Coordinates of C-alpha atoms and ligand atoms in Angstrom, one line a residue:
X1 CA 18.6 -68.7 11.6
X2 CA 16.2 -66.0 9.5
X3 CA 15.4 -62.7 11.2
X4 CA 12.4 -60.8 10.2
X5 CA 12.6 -56.9 10.4
X6 CA 10.3 -54.2 9.4
X7 CA 10.3 -50.4 9.2
X8 CA 10.9 -48.8 12.5
X9 CA 9.4 -45.1 13.9
X10 CA 12.9 -43.8 15.3
X11 CA 16.0 -45.1 17.4
X12 CA 17.1 -43.3 20.4
X13 CA 19.3 -43.8 23.2
X14 CA 22.9 -44.5 24.5
X15 CA 24.6 -47.7 23.5
X16 CA 28.0 -49.6 24.1
X17 CA 28.9 -52.0 21.3
X18 CA 31.3 -54.9 21.3
X19 CA 35.1 -54.6 21.4
X20 CA 37.1 -54.0 18.5
X21 CA 37.6 -57.3 16.5
X22 CA 41.0 -56.4 14.7
X23 CA 42.6 -55.4 18.3
X24 CA 41.3 -58.5 20.0
X25 CA 43.0 -60.7 17.6
X26 CA 46.2 -58.8 17.8
X27 CA 46.1 -58.5 21.6
X28 CA 45.8 -62.3 22.1
X29 CA 48.5 -63.1 19.4
X30 CA 51.1 -60.6 20.6
X31 CA 50.5 -61.4 24.2
X32 CA 51.1 -65.0 23.4
X33 CA 54.4 -64.0 21.9
X34 CA 55.5 -61.8 24.7
X35 CA 57.4 -63.1 27.8
X36 CA 54.9 -63.2 31.0
X37 CA 51.3 -62.3 31.4
X38 CA 49.5 -59.6 29.7
X39 CA 46.1 -59.0 30.7
X40 CA 43.5 -58.1 27.9
X41 CA 40.3 -56.2 29.2
X42 CA 37.1 -56.2 27.1
X43 CA 38.4 -58.9 24.7
X44 CA 35.7 -59.6 21.9
X45 CA 34.2 -62.9 22.6
X46 CA 32.8 -63.3 19.0
X47 CA 33.9 -66.3 16.5
X48 CA 36.5 -64.8 14.6
X49 CA 38.9 -63.7 17.7
X50 CA 37.9 -67.0 19.4
X51 CA 39.6 -68.7 16.3
X52 CA 42.8 -66.9 17.2
X53 CA 42.5 -67.8 21.0
X54 CA 42.2 -71.4 20.3
X55 CA 45.0 -71.3 17.5
X56 CA 47.4 -70.2 20.3
X57 CA 46.0 -72.6 22.8
X58 CA 47.0 -75.2 20.2
X59 CA 50.4 -73.8 20.0
X60 CA 50.7 -74.3 23.8
X61 CA 49.8 -70.9 25.3
X62 CA 47.6 -70.6 28.6
X63 CA 44.7 -68.3 28.0
X64 CA 42.4 -67.9 30.7
X65 CA 39.1 -66.3 30.4
X66 CA 37.3 -64.4 33.4
X67 CA 33.6 -64.0 33.4
X68 CA 33.9 -60.1 33.2
X69 CA 35.2 -60.6 29.4
X70 CA 38.9 -60.2 30.5
X71 CA 41.4 -62.7 29.1
X72 CA 44.8 -63.4 30.9
X73 CA 47.5 -64.7 28.3
X74 CA 50.7 -66.1 29.7
X75 CA 53.2 -65.8 26.9
X76 CA 56.0 -68.0 26.5
X77 CA 58.2 -65.4 24.4
X78 CA 58.8 -65.5 20.4
X79 CA 60.4 -68.7 20.5
X80 CA 58.0 -70.3 23.2
X81 CA 55.2 -71.8 21.0
X82 CA 55.0 -75.4 20.5
X83 CA 54.2 -77.7 17.5
X84 CA 50.3 -78.3 17.4
X85 CA 49.1 -81.6 17.7
X86 CA 46.5 -81.2 15.0
X87 CA 45.2 -79.0 12.1
X88 CA 44.8 -75.4 13.3
X89 CA 41.1 -74.3 12.1
X90 CA 40.9 -70.4 11.6
X91 CA 37.2 -70.7 10.8
X92 CA 36.1 -67.7 9.0
X93 CA 38.6 -65.5 10.0
X94 CA 41.0 -64.2 7.3
X95 CA 43.1 -62.1 10.2
X96 CA 43.8 -65.3 12.1
X97 CA 45.0 -67.2 8.9
X98 CA 47.1 -64.4 7.6
X99 CA 48.6 -63.0 10.7
X100 CA 49.5 -66.4 12.1
X101 CA 51.1 -67.5 8.6
X102 CA 53.8 -65.0 9.6
X103 CA 54.3 -66.6 12.9
X104 CA 54.4 -70.2 12.1
X105 CA 56.8 -69.4 9.1
X106 CA 59.5 -68.3 11.5
X107 CA 58.7 -71.1 14.2
X108 CA 60.7 -74.4 13.9
X109 CA 58.0 -77.0 13.6
X110 CA 55.3 -78.4 11.4
X111 CA 51.8 -76.6 11.3
X112 CA 48.8 -76.9 8.9
X113 CA 46.4 -74.1 8.6
X114 CA 42.7 -74.5 7.2
X115 CA 39.4 -72.5 7.5
X116 CA 35.5 -72.7 6.9
X117 CA 34.5 -72.8 3.2
X118 CA 34.3 -69.2 2.7
X119 CA 37.9 -68.8 4.0
X120 CA 39.3 -71.6 1.9
X121 CA 38.1 -69.5 -1.2
X122 CA 40.1 -66.5 -0.1
X123 CA 43.5 -65.6 -1.6
X124 CA 46.4 -66.8 0.5
X125 CA 49.2 -66.0 -2.0
X126 CA 49.2 -62.6 -0.9
X127 CA 51.0 -63.8 2.4
X128 CA 52.6 -67.1 1.0
X129 CA 54.8 -65.3 -2.0
X130 CA 56.3 -62.7 0.1
X131 CA 56.8 -65.2 3.1
X132 CA 58.5 -67.4 0.3
X133 CA 60.7 -64.3 -0.5
X134 CA 61.8 -64.5 3.2
X135 CA 62.8 -68.2 2.7
X136 CA 59.6 -69.8 4.4
X137 CA 58.7 -73.2 3.5
X138 CA 55.2 -73.2 2.8
X139 CA 53.0 -75.4 0.6
X140 CA 49.1 -75.2 0.0
X141 CA 46.3 -76.2 -2.3
X142 CA 46.6 -74.8 -5.8
X143 CA 50.3 -74.1 -5.2
X144 CA 49.9 -72.1 -2.0
X145 CA 47.0 -69.9 -3.6
X146 CA 44.5 -71.2 -1.0
X147 CA 44.0 -72.8 2.4
X148 CA 44.9 -75.5 3.8
X149 CA 48.6 -74.5 4.1
X150 CA 51.4 -76.5 5.6
X151 CA 54.5 -74.7 6.8
X152 CA 57.6 -76.1 8.1
X153 CA 58.8 -73.1 10.1
X154 CA 62.7 -72.0 9.9
X155 CA 64.6 -68.7 10.5
X156 CA 63.7 -66.2 8.0
X157 CA 65.5 -63.7 5.8
X158 CA 64.9 -60.0 6.4
X159 CA 63.4 -58.6 3.1
X160 CA 62.2 -55.4 2.0
X161 CA 58.2 -55.8 0.6
X162 CA 56.4 -53.8 -1.6
X163 CA 52.9 -54.6 -1.4
X164 CA 50.4 -54.4 -4.6
X165 CA 47.1 -53.8 -2.5
X166 CA 46.9 -52.0 0.9
X167 CA 46.2 -54.8 3.2
X168 CA 46.7 -54.9 7.3
X169 CA 46.4 -58.5 7.2
X170 CA 49.5 -59.0 4.6
X171 CA 51.5 -56.1 6.2
X172 CA 51.0 -57.6 9.7
X173 CA 51.7 -60.9 8.7
X174 CA 55.2 -60.0 7.1
X175 CA 55.8 -57.6 10.4
X176 CA 55.3 -60.5 12.5
X177 CA 57.5 -62.8 10.1
X178 CA 60.1 -60.0 10.4
X179 CA 60.4 -60.7 14.3
X180 CA 61.9 -64.1 13.2
X181 CA 64.3 -62.9 10.4
X182 CA 68.0 -61.9 10.6
X183 CA 67.9 -58.2 10.2
X184 CA 65.5 -55.6 9.5
X185 CA 62.2 -56.1 7.3
X186 CA 60.3 -53.5 5.7
X187 CA 56.9 -53.4 4.2
X188 CA 55.5 -50.7 2.1
X189 CA 52.0 -50.1 1.2
X190 CA 50.2 -48.3 -1.7
X191 CA 47.9 -46.6 0.8
X192 CA 47.9 -46.8 4.8
X193 CA 46.1 -49.6 6.0
X194 CA 45.0 -50.0 9.8
X195 CA 47.9 -49.8 12.0
X196 CA 46.9 -51.7 15.0
X197 CA 49.8 -54.0 14.7
X198 CA 52.5 -51.3 14.6
X199 CA 50.8 -49.5 17.6
X200 CA 50.8 -52.7 20.0
X201 CA 54.2 -53.7 19.0
X202 CA 55.8 -50.7 19.7
X203 CA 54.1 -50.5 23.1
X204 CA 55.3 -53.9 23.9
X205 CA 58.8 -52.7 22.9
X206 CA 59.5 -54.1 19.4
X207 CA 62.0 -52.4 17.1
X208 CA 59.3 -51.0 14.8
X209 CA 59.4 -47.9 12.9
X210 CA 57.0 -46.0 10.6
X211 CA 58.0 -43.6 7.8
X212 CA 55.2 -42.6 5.6
X213 CA 53.7 -45.7 3.9
X214 CA 56.9 -47.9 5.1
X215 CA 57.2 -49.9 8.3
X216 CA 60.4 -51.5 9.2
X217 CA 61.0 -54.2 11.8
X218 CA 63.8 -55.4 13.5
X219 CA 64.1 -59.2 14.1
X220 CA 65.0 -60.6 17.4
X221 CA 64.2 -58.5 20.4
X222 CA 61.7 -60.0 22.8
X223 CA 58.4 -58.5 23.1
X224 CA 57.4 -57.3 26.8
X225 CA 54.0 -58.5 28.4
X226 CA 51.4 -55.5 28.4
X227 CA 48.0 -54.9 30.0
X228 CA 45.7 -53.5 27.5
X229 CA 41.9 -52.5 27.2
X230 CA 40.1 -52.8 23.9
X231 CA 37.8 -50.1 22.9
X232 CA 34.4 -50.8 21.0
X233 CA 34.6 -51.6 17.3
X234 CA 34.3 -48.5 14.8
X235 CA 33.0 -51.1 12.2
X236 CA 30.4 -52.3 14.5
X237 CA 29.4 -48.8 15.3
X238 CA 29.0 -48.1 11.8
X239 CA 25.7 -50.0 11.2
X240 CA 24.1 -47.9 14.4
X241 CA 25.7 -44.8 12.9
X242 CA 23.9 -45.5 9.4
X243 CA 20.7 -46.7 11.2
X244 CA 20.6 -43.1 13.2
X245 CA 21.1 -41.1 10.1
X246 CA 18.4 -42.9 7.7
X247 CA 15.6 -43.8 10.2
X248 CA 13.6 -40.3 10.8
X249 CA 13.6 -38.9 14.3
X250 CA 16.5 -40.9 15.7
X251 CA 19.1 -39.8 17.7
X252 CA 21.9 -42.3 19.0
X253 CA 24.9 -41.8 21.3
X254 CA 27.6 -44.7 20.6
X255 CA 30.1 -44.9 23.9
X256 CA 33.8 -45.2 23.6
X257 CA 34.5 -46.3 20.2
X258 CA 38.0 -47.0 18.5
X259 CA 38.5 -43.9 16.0
X260 CA 41.8 -44.9 14.9
X261 CA 42.1 -42.6 11.7
X262 CA 43.2 -45.6 9.6
X263 CA 39.8 -47.0 10.2
X264 CA 37.3 -44.0 10.0
X265 CA 37.3 -43.0 6.5
X266 CA 33.5 -43.2 7.0
X267 CA 33.6 -40.2 9.0
X268 CA 34.9 -38.1 6.4
X269 CA 32.6 -39.7 3.9
X270 CA 29.6 -38.9 6.3
X271 CA 30.9 -35.2 6.4
X272 CA 30.7 -35.0 2.7
X273 CA 27.2 -36.4 2.7
X274 CA 26.3 -33.6 5.1
X275 CA 25.3 -36.2 7.9
X276 CA 24.9 -34.8 11.6
X277 CA 27.8 -36.9 13.1
X278 CA 29.8 -35.5 16.2
X279 CA 32.8 -36.8 18.2
X280 CA 32.6 -36.3 22.1
X281 CA 34.8 -37.2 25.1
X282 CA 37.8 -38.0 23.0
X283 CA 40.4 -40.1 24.9
X284 CA 43.6 -42.3 24.5
X285 CA 43.1 -45.8 25.5
X286 CA 45.9 -48.3 25.4
X287 CA 47.5 -46.1 22.7
X288 CA 44.4 -46.0 20.3
X289 CA 42.2 -43.1 20.1
X290 CA 38.6 -43.3 21.4
X291 CA 35.8 -41.2 21.5
X292 CA 31.8 -41.3 21.9
X293 CA 30.0 -40.9 18.5
X294 CA 26.7 -38.9 18.3
X295 CA 24.6 -39.3 15.3
X296 CA 21.1 -37.6 14.4
X297 CA 18.9 -37.9 11.7
X298 CA 18.4 -34.8 9.5
X299 CA 17.1 -36.3 6.4
X300 CA 19.5 -34.3 3.8
X301 CA 21.9 -36.7 3.1
X302 CA 23.7 -36.0 -0.2
X303 CA 25.4 -38.5 -2.8
X304 CA 29.4 -38.7 -2.6
X305 CA 32.2 -40.2 -4.9
X306 CA 34.4 -42.4 -3.1
X307 CA 37.8 -43.1 -5.1
X308 CA 40.6 -45.8 -4.4
X309 CA 42.6 -43.9 -1.9
X310 CA 39.6 -43.9 0.6
X311 CA 38.9 -47.6 0.2
X312 CA 41.3 -48.9 2.9
X313 CA 40.2 -46.6 5.5
X314 CA 36.5 -47.8 4.9
X315 CA 37.3 -51.4 3.8
X316 CA 34.6 -52.8 6.3
X317 CA 32.2 -50.3 5.9
X318 CA 31.4 -50.6 2.2
X319 CA 28.1 -52.7 2.6
X320 CA 26.6 -50.1 5.2
X321 CA 27.8 -47.0 2.9
X322 CA 25.9 -48.8 0.1
X323 CA 22.9 -48.8 2.3
X324 CA 23.4 -45.0 3.3
X325 CA 23.8 -44.3 -0.6
X326 CA 19.9 -45.6 -1.0
X327 CA 19.0 -42.7 1.2
X328 CA 21.2 -39.9 -0.2
X329 CA 20.1 -37.5 -2.7
X330 CA 21.7 -38.3 -6.1
X331 CA 23.9 -41.3 -7.6
X332 CA 27.0 -42.4 -5.0
X333 CA 29.7 -44.0 -6.9
X334 CA 32.2 -46.1 -5.1
X335 CA 35.2 -47.1 -7.2
X336 CA 38.6 -48.8 -6.8
X337 CA 37.1 -51.1 -4.6
X338 CA 38.0 -54.5 -6.0
X339 CA 39.5 -55.9 -2.6
X340 CA 35.8 -56.2 -1.7
X341 CA 35.3 -59.2 -4.0
X342 CA 37.7 -61.3 -1.9
X343 CA 36.3 -60.5 1.5
X344 CA 34.2 -63.2 3.6
X345 CA 31.9 -62.9 0.4
X346 CA 32.2 -61.0 -2.8
X347 CA 30.5 -58.0 -1.3
X348 CA 30.2 -55.8 -4.3
X349 CA 28.3 -58.7 -6.1
X350 CA 26.2 -59.4 -2.6
X351 CA 25.3 -55.9 -1.9
X352 CA 24.3 -55.4 -5.6
X353 CA 22.0 -58.5 -5.8
X354 CA 20.5 -57.7 -2.3
X355 CA 19.6 -54.1 -2.7
X356 CA 18.4 -54.9 -6.2
X357 CA 15.9 -57.2 -4.7
X358 CA 14.8 -54.4 -2.6
X359 CA 14.0 -52.2 -5.7
X360 CA 17.3 -50.0 -5.3
X361 CA 18.4 -48.9 -8.8
X362 CA 22.3 -49.4 -9.1
X363 CA 25.1 -50.3 -11.5
X364 CA 27.7 -53.0 -10.5
X365 CA 31.3 -52.4 -11.8
X366 CA 34.3 -54.6 -11.5
X367 CA 35.7 -52.2 -9.0
X368 CA 32.9 -50.9 -7.3
X369 CA 29.0 -50.1 -7.6
X370 CA 26.8 -46.7 -8.5
X371 CA 23.7 -46.3 -6.3
X372 CA 20.7 -44.1 -7.2
X373 CA 19.5 -42.3 -4.0
X374 CA 16.3 -41.6 -2.3
X375 CA 14.4 -44.7 -3.0
X376 CA 12.2 -46.1 -0.6
X377 CA 13.3 -50.2 -0.6
X378 CA 10.4 -52.5 -0.4
X379 CA 10.9 -55.5 2.1
X380 CA 11.6 -59.0 1.0
X381 CA 13.7 -62.1 1.5
X382 CA 17.3 -61.4 1.2
X383 CA 20.4 -63.5 1.6
X384 CA 23.4 -62.7 4.0
X385 CA 25.8 -65.0 1.9
X386 CA 27.1 -66.2 5.3
X387 CA 28.7 -62.8 5.5
X388 CA 28.2 -61.0 9.0
X389 CA 28.6 -57.3 7.4
X390 CA 26.3 -58.3 4.5
X391 CA 23.6 -59.7 7.1
X392 CA 24.1 -56.5 9.3
X393 CA 23.8 -54.0 6.5
X394 CA 20.5 -55.8 5.3
X395 CA 19.0 -55.4 8.8
X396 CA 19.8 -51.4 8.5
X397 CA 18.3 -51.4 5.0
X398 CA 15.2 -53.0 6.6
X399 CA 14.6 -50.3 8.9
X400 CA 13.5 -48.1 6.1
X401 CA 11.9 -50.6 3.7
X402 CA 8.2 -50.7 3.3
X403 CA 6.6 -54.0 4.6
X404 CA 8.8 -57.0 6.0
X405 CA 12.2 -58.0 5.3
X406 CA 13.6 -61.6 6.0
X407 CA 17.3 -62.0 6.4
X408 CA 18.2 -65.6 5.5
X409 CA 21.3 -67.1 7.4
X410 CA 21.6 -64.2 9.8
X411 CA 23.4 -66.1 12.5
X412 CA 26.7 -65.4 10.8
X413 CA 26.5 -61.8 12.7
X414 CA 28.2 -63.9 15.7
X415 CA 31.4 -63.5 13.5
X416 CA 31.9 -60.3 14.8
X417 CA 28.9 -59.1 16.8
X418 CA 26.9 -61.4 18.9
X419 CA 24.0 -59.6 20.2
X420 CA 23.6 -57.5 17.2
X421 CA 19.7 -57.8 16.7
X422 CA 19.1 -57.6 20.3
X423 CA 20.9 -54.3 20.4
X424 CA 19.0 -52.9 17.3
X425 CA 15.6 -54.0 18.9
X426 CA 16.5 -52.3 22.3
X427 CA 17.1 -49.0 20.6
X428 CA 13.5 -48.6 18.9
X429 CA 11.4 -50.3 21.7
Ligands
S3P1 C1 41.8 -56.8 9.1 C2 42.0 -56.0 8.0 C3 41.1 -55.7 6.7 C4 39.6 -56.0 7.3 C5 39.4 -57.0 8.3 C6 40.3 -57.1 9.2 C7 42.8 -56.7 10.3 O1 41.4 -56.7 5.6 O2 38.9 -56.0 6.0 O3 38.1 -57.1 8.6 O4 42.4 -57.1 11.4 O5 44.0 -56.6 9.9 P1 42.7 -56.4 4.5 O6 43.9 -55.8 5.5 O7 43.3 -57.7 4.1 O8 42.2 -55.3 3.7

């Protein structure tokens, strides 16, 4: 599907955006490992979390979906999964592939994981190597660097892991493997990545502790079933925040968005850029902080410098931050972001090449990008690289570009945000 967009007058209104992708994955996954029925309210019915749901159905878990968007998972306990009849296809979802590896490594049966062409090129050694240290029996393409992976599950050895990169997917994989280990497993990160796993497992009664950058998890105890409600996804909200901040005359209120501090580095960056953003109506929803986010165009964004320590908390906002940078006075520099090269696409390369097509002056570095701000992009044909966040970022850029912009391969927005283009259109009608 190609989508054509042009410059718009202003964006005004109050919107509710789709549920959080990371929390939806974890809710279905952990509820499957708990004993009894867990009700997940407001589950994200998008391609990625649906890959996780299908995977656990393939592992013998009953998951019922109601029309309301609620999902009822009947977990069978940590040791209640059964050997899948076929290969488990994780689709485009790194979270599915990496987290489930930790579960399958500790379950006494054979399983095979694969994914789509993008996922098959993403590094899996970051989970395979530490899982092997725990005694896991895993083989895979190129010696275990890439999917497909095959796992012969067995009891694991508790191990202390020190991660070379901050990654919630790797951390969560090892925490889950730790549930199947013979003692206390610990995982230490160089910077703090998103902590939804820690929060949810603690609420389910796991023996989990957090001390600074180290998470420890006790093997053995069973997880309690839990009813939970998923807030809207901050990473989806980021596109609408950016749109409201760069399209003249805009004013947008985004309702009930998850504002977990491990996810909201963009709020701090926007503060430094001088953006008019306010959080209202703060509350706690199922152990996660939530607020309404109000954004208003003021036309005085300033360039910023973003360094390595900030990257984990803006990991999924890099593409849209590049778009914001095109409308900020001065040169915005984002460095220490080499992880962006191994996401659903090489996001540094993708943003550099597509923004250049729109006439933006920039320089690409191995670990980031520098973007000259306050340019008026010129509409043209751009690519999504099959990456949902590149497609949505280009849509936001198109709102301030002269002429028409055609985004090729735009249906990939369904990976995290079905209805993205309709929501955007509804705001400028
Ligand atoms: C995710 C963690 C992040 C993020 C991804 C979702 C998760 O990846 O980019 O979209 O749900 O744990 P890394 O932790 O590998 O950086």
